[in-house]
PDB file of C-alpha atoms in Angstrom:
ATOM      1  CA  MET A   1      71.272  22.603  -5.653  1.00  0.00           C
ATOM      2  CA  LYS A   2      68.924  22.816  -2.771  1.00  0.00           C
ATOM      3  CA  MET A   3      65.355  21.520  -3.264  1.00  0.00           C
ATOM      4  CA  LYS A   4      62.541  23.300  -1.538  1.00  0.00           C
ATOM      5  CA  GLN A   5      59.746  21.102  -0.238  1.00  0.00           C
ATOM      6  CA  SER A   6      56.256  22.309  -0.863  1.00  0.00           C
ATOM      7  CA  GLY A   7      52.951  21.210   0.656  1.00  0.00           C
ATOM      8  CA  PHE A   8      50.027  22.468   2.633  1.00  0.00           C
ATOM      9  CA  SER A   9      50.485  24.314   5.855  1.00  0.00           C
ATOM     10  CA  LEU A  10      48.589  23.347   8.972  1.00  0.00           C
ATOM     11  CA  VAL A  11      46.427  26.468   8.706  1.00  0.00           C
ATOM     12  CA  GLU A  12      45.413  25.600   5.139  1.00  0.00           C
ATOM     13  CA  LEU A  13      44.457  22.058   6.159  1.00  0.00           C
ATOM     14  CA  VAL A  14      42.345  23.331   9.085  1.00  0.00           C
ATOM     15  CA  VAL A  15      40.534  25.792   6.788  1.00  0.00           C
ATOM     16  CA  VAL A  16      39.737  23.023   4.283  1.00  0.00           C
ATOM     17  CA  ILE A  17      38.443  20.737   7.046  1.00  0.00           C
ATOM     18  CA  VAL A  18      36.215  23.515   8.429  1.00  0.00           C
ATOM     19  CA  VAL A  19      34.797  24.283   4.955  1.00  0.00           C
ATOM     20  CA  VAL A  20      34.085  20.595   4.257  1.00  0.00           C
ATOM     21  CA  GLY A  21      32.420  20.287   7.681  1.00  0.00           C
ATOM     22  CA  LEU A  22      30.168  23.273   6.968  1.00  0.00           C
ATOM     23  CA  LEU A  23      29.171  21.829   3.610  1.00  0.00           C
ATOM     24  CA  ALA A  24      28.349  18.497   5.250  1.00  0.00           C
ATOM     25  CA  VAL A  25      26.197  20.192   7.899  1.00  0.00           C
ATOM     26  CA  ALA A  26      24.340  22.122   5.197  1.00  0.00           C
ATOM     27  CA  ALA A  27      23.768  19.028   3.030  1.00  0.00           C
ATOM     28  CA  LEU A  28      22.882  16.531   5.795  1.00  0.00           C
ATOM     29  CA  PRO A  29      19.245  17.625   6.244  1.00  0.00           C
ATOM     30  CA  ARG A  30      18.672  17.175   2.523  1.00  0.00           C
ATOM     31  CA  PHE A  31      19.967  13.600   2.661  1.00  0.00           C
ATOM     32  CA  LEU A  32      17.793  12.835   5.695  1.00  0.00           C
ATOM     33  CA  ASP A  33      14.755  14.179   3.848  1.00  0.00           C
ATOM     34  CA  VAL A  34      15.449  11.774   0.981  1.00  0.00           C
ATOM     35  CA  THR A  35      14.623   8.792   3.222  1.00  0.00           C
ATOM     36  CA  ASP A  36      11.220  10.197   4.161  1.00  0.00           C
ATOM     37  CA  GLU A  37      10.502  11.059   0.535  1.00  0.00           C
ATOM     38  CA  ALA A  38      11.369   7.487  -0.458  1.00  0.00           C
ATOM     39  CA  LYS A  39       8.893   6.123   2.114  1.00  0.00           C
ATOM     40  CA  LYS A  40       6.214   8.457   0.772  1.00  0.00           C
ATOM     41  CA  ALA A  41       6.932   7.360  -2.792  1.00  0.00           C
ATOM     42  CA  SER A  42       6.833   3.719  -1.681  1.00  0.00           C
ATOM     43  CA  ILE A  43       3.357   3.900  -0.162  1.00  0.00           C
ATOM     44  CA  GLU A  44       2.068   5.936  -3.089  1.00  0.00           C
ATOM     45  CA  GLY A  45       3.371   3.233  -5.427  1.00  0.00           C
ATOM     46  CA  VAL A  46       1.806   0.397  -3.419  1.00  0.00           C
ATOM     47  CA  ALA A  47      -1.507   2.273  -3.156  1.00  0.00           C
ATOM     48  CA  GLY A  48      -1.437   3.008  -6.884  1.00  0.00           C
ATOM     49  CA  GLY A  49      -0.813  -0.655  -7.663  1.00  0.00           C
ATOM     50  CA  PHE A  50      -3.607  -1.661  -5.294  1.00  0.00           C
ATOM     51  CA  ALA A  51      -6.039   0.790  -6.958  1.00  0.00           C
ATOM     52  CA  THR A  52      -5.054  -0.574 -10.360  1.00  0.00           C
ATOM     53  CA  GLY A  53      -5.698  -4.133  -9.150  1.00  0.00           C
ATOM     54  CA  VAL A  54      -9.133  -3.145  -7.827  1.00  0.00           C
ATOM     55  CA  LEU A  55     -10.080  -1.496 -11.119  1.00  0.00           C
ATOM     56  CA  SER A  56      -8.622  -4.346 -13.163  1.00  0.00           C
ATOM     57  CA  ALA A  57     -10.697  -6.911 -11.249  1.00  0.00           C
ATOM     58  CA  ARG A  58     -13.790  -4.799 -11.832  1.00  0.00           C
ATOM     59  CA  ALA A  59     -12.924  -4.408 -15.531  1.00  0.00           C
ATOM     60  CA  GLN A  60     -12.500  -8.197 -15.792  1.00  0.00           C
ATOM     61  CA  TRP A  61     -15.950  -8.641 -14.242  1.00  0.00           C
ATOM     62  CA  GLU A  62     -17.442  -6.161 -16.732  1.00  0.00           C
ATOM     63  CA  ALA A  63     -15.648  -7.813 -19.672  1.00  0.00           C
ATOM     64  CA  GLU A  64     -17.099 -11.192 -18.666  1.00  0.00           C
ATOM     65  CA  ALA A  65     -20.647  -9.709 -18.674  1.00  0.00           C
ATOM     66  CA  ARG A  66     -20.931  -9.386 -14.887  1.00  0.00           C
ATOM     67  CA  PRO A  67     -20.805 -13.036 -13.809  1.00  0.00           C
ATOM     68  CA  GLN A  68     -22.467 -14.206 -10.600  1.00  0.00           C
ATOM     69  CA  ASP A  69     -22.255 -17.356  -8.523  1.00  0.00           C
ATOM     70  CA  SER A  70     -24.413 -20.404  -9.260  1.00  0.00           C
ATOM     71  CA  THR A  71     -27.357 -18.923  -7.318  1.00  0.00           C
ATOM     72  CA  ASN A  72     -27.235 -15.766  -9.480  1.00  0.00           C
ATOM     73  CA  THR A  73     -27.152 -13.720  -6.300  1.00  0.00           C
ATOM     74  CA  TYR A  74     -23.548 -12.708  -5.656  1.00  0.00           C
ATOM     75  CA  ASN A  75     -21.088 -11.054  -8.011  1.00  0.00           C
ATOM     76  CA  THR A  76     -17.854 -12.969  -8.533  1.00  0.00           C
ATOM     77  CA  VAL A  77     -14.907 -12.911 -10.922  1.00  0.00           C
ATOM     78  CA  ASP A  78     -11.778 -14.913 -11.670  1.00  0.00           C
ATOM     79  CA  TYR A  79      -9.082 -12.254 -11.783  1.00  0.00           C
ATOM     80  CA  ASP A  80      -5.601 -13.482 -12.651  1.00  0.00           C
ATOM     81  CA  GLY A  81      -6.406 -16.999 -11.446  1.00  0.00           C
ATOM     82  CA  VAL A  82      -7.959 -15.907  -8.145  1.00  0.00           C
ATOM     83  CA  ASP A  83     -11.706 -15.919  -7.494  1.00  0.00           C
ATOM     84  CA  PHE A  84     -13.030 -12.790  -5.768  1.00  0.00           C
ATOM     85  CA  TRP A  85     -16.371 -11.939  -4.249  1.00  0.00           C
ATOM     86  CA  LEU A  86     -17.435  -8.520  -5.540  1.00  0.00           C
ATOM     87  CA  THR A  87     -19.766  -5.888  -4.137  1.00  0.00           C
ATOM     88  CA  SER A  88     -23.411  -5.782  -5.209  1.00  0.00           C
ATOM     89  CA  SER A  89     -25.800  -2.829  -5.101  1.00  0.00           C
ATOM     90  CA  GLU A  90     -28.699  -5.316  -5.054  1.00  0.00           C
ATOM     91  CA  LEU A  91     -27.539  -6.675  -1.694  1.00  0.00           C
ATOM     92  CA  ASP A  92     -26.772  -3.256  -0.211  1.00  0.00           C
ATOM     93  CA  SER A  93     -27.795  -0.008  -1.899  1.00  0.00           C
ATOM     94  CA  ASP A  94     -24.811   1.820  -0.311  1.00  0.00           C
ATOM     95  CA  PHE A  95     -22.431  -0.251  -2.455  1.00  0.00           C
ATOM     96  CA  ARG A  96     -21.517   0.165  -6.102  1.00  0.00           C
ATOM     97  CA  ASP A  97     -21.314  -3.001  -8.169  1.00  0.00           C
ATOM     98  CA  GLY A  98     -18.165  -4.968  -8.874  1.00  0.00           C
ATOM     99  CA  TYR A  99     -15.420  -4.081  -6.359  1.00  0.00           C
ATOM    100  CA  PRO A 100     -13.442  -6.837  -4.606  1.00  0.00           C
ATOM    101  CA  ILE A 101     -14.601  -7.514  -1.053  1.00  0.00           C
ATOM    102  CA  ALA A 102     -12.996 -10.904  -0.266  1.00  0.00           C
ATOM    103  CA  LEU A 103     -11.609 -14.071  -1.807  1.00  0.00           C
ATOM    104  CA  ASN A 104     -14.129 -16.558  -3.128  1.00  0.00           C
ATOM    105  CA  ASN A 105     -12.400 -19.720  -1.990  1.00  0.00           C
ATOM    106  CA  THR A 106     -13.953 -23.097  -2.748  1.00  0.00           C
ATOM    107  CA  GLY A 107     -16.949 -23.491  -0.507  1.00  0.00           C
ATOM    108  CA  SER A 108     -16.703 -20.033   1.052  1.00  0.00           C
ATOM    109  CA  ASP A 109     -19.839 -17.997   1.565  1.00  0.00           C
ATOM    110  CA  TYR A 110     -20.310 -14.385   0.553  1.00  0.00           C
ATOM    111  CA  PRO A 111     -18.871 -12.257   3.378  1.00  0.00           C
ATOM    112  CA  ASP A 112     -21.259 -10.614   5.826  1.00  0.00           C
ATOM    113  CA  ALA A 113     -18.638  -8.031   6.815  1.00  0.00           C
ATOM    114  CA  VAL A 114     -15.097  -6.962   6.051  1.00  0.00           C
ATOM    115  CA  THR A 115     -12.433  -8.679   8.183  1.00  0.00           C
ATOM    116  CA  ASP A 116      -8.724  -8.134   8.770  1.00  0.00           C
ATOM    117  CA  GLY A 117      -8.076 -11.457   7.031  1.00  0.00           C
ATOM    118  CA  ALA A 118     -10.055 -10.364   3.972  1.00  0.00           C
ATOM    119  CA  CYS A 119      -8.062  -7.118   3.808  1.00  0.00           C
ATOM    120  CA  ILE A 120      -4.805  -9.102   3.935  1.00  0.00           C
ATOM    121  CA  ASP A 121      -6.077 -11.469   1.224  1.00  0.00           C
ATOM    122  CA  LEU A 122      -7.011  -8.524  -1.005  1.00  0.00           C
ATOM    123  CA  MET A 123      -3.537  -6.961  -0.698  1.00  0.00           C
ATOM    124  CA  GLU A 124      -1.794 -10.285  -1.314  1.00  0.00           C
ATOM    125  CA  ASN A 125      -3.906 -11.167  -4.365  1.00  0.00           C
ATOM    126  CA  LEU A 126      -4.586  -7.855  -6.110  1.00  0.00           C
ATOM    127  CA  LEU A 127      -0.880  -6.898  -6.248  1.00  0.00           C
ATOM    128  CA  GLN A 128       1.568  -8.878  -8.337  1.00  0.00           C
ATOM    129  CA  ASN A 129       4.485  -8.581  -5.899  1.00  0.00           C
ATOM    130  CA  PRO A 130       2.887  -7.440  -2.647  1.00  0.00           C
ATOM    131  CA  PRO A 131       4.877  -6.284   0.353  1.00  0.00           C
ATOM    132  CA  GLN A 132       4.634  -8.411   3.487  1.00  0.00           C
ATOM    133  CA  VAL A 133       1.286  -7.624   5.169  1.00  0.00           C
ATOM    134  CA  GLY A 134      -0.272  -8.757   8.443  1.00  0.00           C
ATOM    135  CA  THR A 135      -2.698  -7.716  11.144  1.00  0.00           C
ATOM    136  CA  VAL A 136      -1.848  -4.820  13.456  1.00  0.00           C
ATOM    137  CA  SER A 137      -0.699  -7.177  16.231  1.00  0.00           C
ATOM    138  CA  GLU A 138       1.370  -9.277  13.790  1.00  0.00           C
ATOM    139  CA  ALA A 139       3.042  -6.130  12.433  1.00  0.00           C
ATOM    140  CA  GLU A 140       3.993  -5.019  15.945  1.00  0.00           C
ATOM    141  CA  SER A 141       5.738  -8.303  16.710  1.00  0.00           C
ATOM    142  CA  ASP A 142       7.284  -9.124  13.293  1.00  0.00           C
ATOM    143  CA  SER A 143       9.729  -6.666  11.731  1.00  0.00           C
ATOM    144  CA  ASN A 144       9.435  -8.418   8.348  1.00  0.00           C
ATOM    145  CA  ILE A 145       5.848  -7.195   7.962  1.00  0.00           C
ATOM    146  CA  LYS A 146       5.906  -3.924   6.031  1.00  0.00           C
ATOM    147  CA  TYR A 147       2.171  -3.096   6.167  1.00  0.00           C
ATOM    148  CA  SER A 148      -0.533  -3.694   8.732  1.00  0.00           C
ATOM    149  CA  ALA A 149      -4.093  -4.284   7.531  1.00  0.00           C
ATOM    150  CA  GLN A 150      -7.129  -3.385   9.572  1.00  0.00           C
ATOM    151  CA  ALA A 151     -10.777  -3.741   8.594  1.00  0.00           C
ATOM    152  CA  ASN A 152     -13.541  -1.386   9.585  1.00  0.00           C
ATOM    153  CA  GLY A 153     -16.781  -3.313   9.181  1.00  0.00           C
ATOM    154  CA  THR A 154     -18.960  -0.294   9.900  1.00  0.00           C
ATOM    155  CA  ASP A 155     -17.491   1.794   7.063  1.00  0.00           C
ATOM    156  CA  SER A 156     -16.549  -1.204   4.884  1.00  0.00           C
ATOM    157  CA  THR A 157     -12.924  -0.115   4.558  1.00  0.00           C
ATOM    158  CA  CYS A 158      -9.486  -1.675   4.707  1.00  0.00           C
ATOM    159  CA  THR A 159      -6.741   0.527   6.145  1.00  0.00           C
ATOM    160  CA  TYR A 160      -3.136  -0.333   5.282  1.00  0.00           C
ATOM    161  CA  VAL A 161      -0.446   1.356   7.403  1.00  0.00           C
ATOM    162  CA  GLN A 162       3.211   1.433   6.323  1.00  0.00           C
ATOM    163  CA  LYS A 163       5.355   0.003   9.147  1.00  0.00           C
ATOM    164  CA  GLU A 164       8.784   1.174   8.021  1.00  0.00           C
ATOM    165  CA  GLY A 165      10.433   3.722  10.296  1.00  0.00           C
ATOM    166  CA  THR A 166       8.444   6.006  12.563  1.00  0.00           C
ATOM    167  CA  THR A 167       6.015   7.384   9.985  1.00  0.00           C
ATOM    168  CA  ASP A 168       2.350   6.456   9.868  1.00  0.00           C
ATOM    169  CA  HIS A 169       1.715   6.739   6.141  1.00  0.00           C
ATOM    170  CA  GLU A 170      -1.411   4.852   5.155  1.00  0.00           C
ATOM    171  CA  PHE A 171      -3.915   4.188   2.432  1.00  0.00           C
ATOM    172  CA  VAL A 172      -7.568   3.275   2.763  1.00  0.00           C
ATOM    173  CA  TYR A 173      -9.583   1.084   0.389  1.00  0.00           C
ATOM    174  CA  GLU A 174     -13.263   2.034   0.473  1.00  0.00           C
ATOM    175  CA  ILE A 175     -14.984  -1.155  -0.618  1.00  0.00           C
ATOM    176  CA  LYS A 176     -18.336   0.560  -1.196  1.00  0.00           C
ATOM    177  CA  THR A 177     -16.946   2.756  -3.987  1.00  0.00           C
ATOM    178  CA  GLY A 178     -13.617   1.160  -4.933  1.00  0.00           C
ATOM    179  CA  ARG A 179     -11.770   4.354  -3.958  1.00  0.00           C
ATOM    180  CA  VAL A 180      -8.174   4.183  -2.670  1.00  0.00           C
ATOM    181  CA  THR A 181      -7.012   7.216  -0.665  1.00  0.00           C
ATOM    182  CA  VAL A 182      -3.431   7.859   0.517  1.00  0.00           C
ATOM    183  CA  THR A 183      -2.708   9.806   3.712  1.00  0.00           C
ATOM    184  CA  LEU A 184       0.893  10.916   4.334  1.00  0.00           C
ATOM    185  CA  GLN A 185       1.776  11.727   7.945  1.00  0.00           C
TER     186      GLN A 185
END
């Protein structure tokens, strides 16, 4: 008895390869878009956590009956074991009361203006597990830094820019009002 071998012909294999190639070409843009969507979700999550930290520090200050320093001039609060200087409408009428402006380290004076260092300190201490953050120049030279922090003393804001990939997603903390705004590029 003669056995007949069966299998795929060369034409059938070429057709299958072409169909799989077309499917891959059609699906590839969707997979590339997933990376950008993940970066957007990442910065929205970090900004949301930051906003929650800002509001939690303010809520702690309210719950403790609005404590001030020993001179009864500057608002301060111990939030999660870290002392923060908070905004005061009595010192500047453009500010609302009780939003973190800088760390209140032992012996430190109330800040005259917002600095890059203060913005970094806020990110590192308001978030439980913060991403690596540094100044703009540090972020350019160190690939481990995921966010750059830049202060704008005129507007009293901290701008945090995501440094992953080529996107310029950012969020801005407006110290005057406690508002956190995300901008996706």
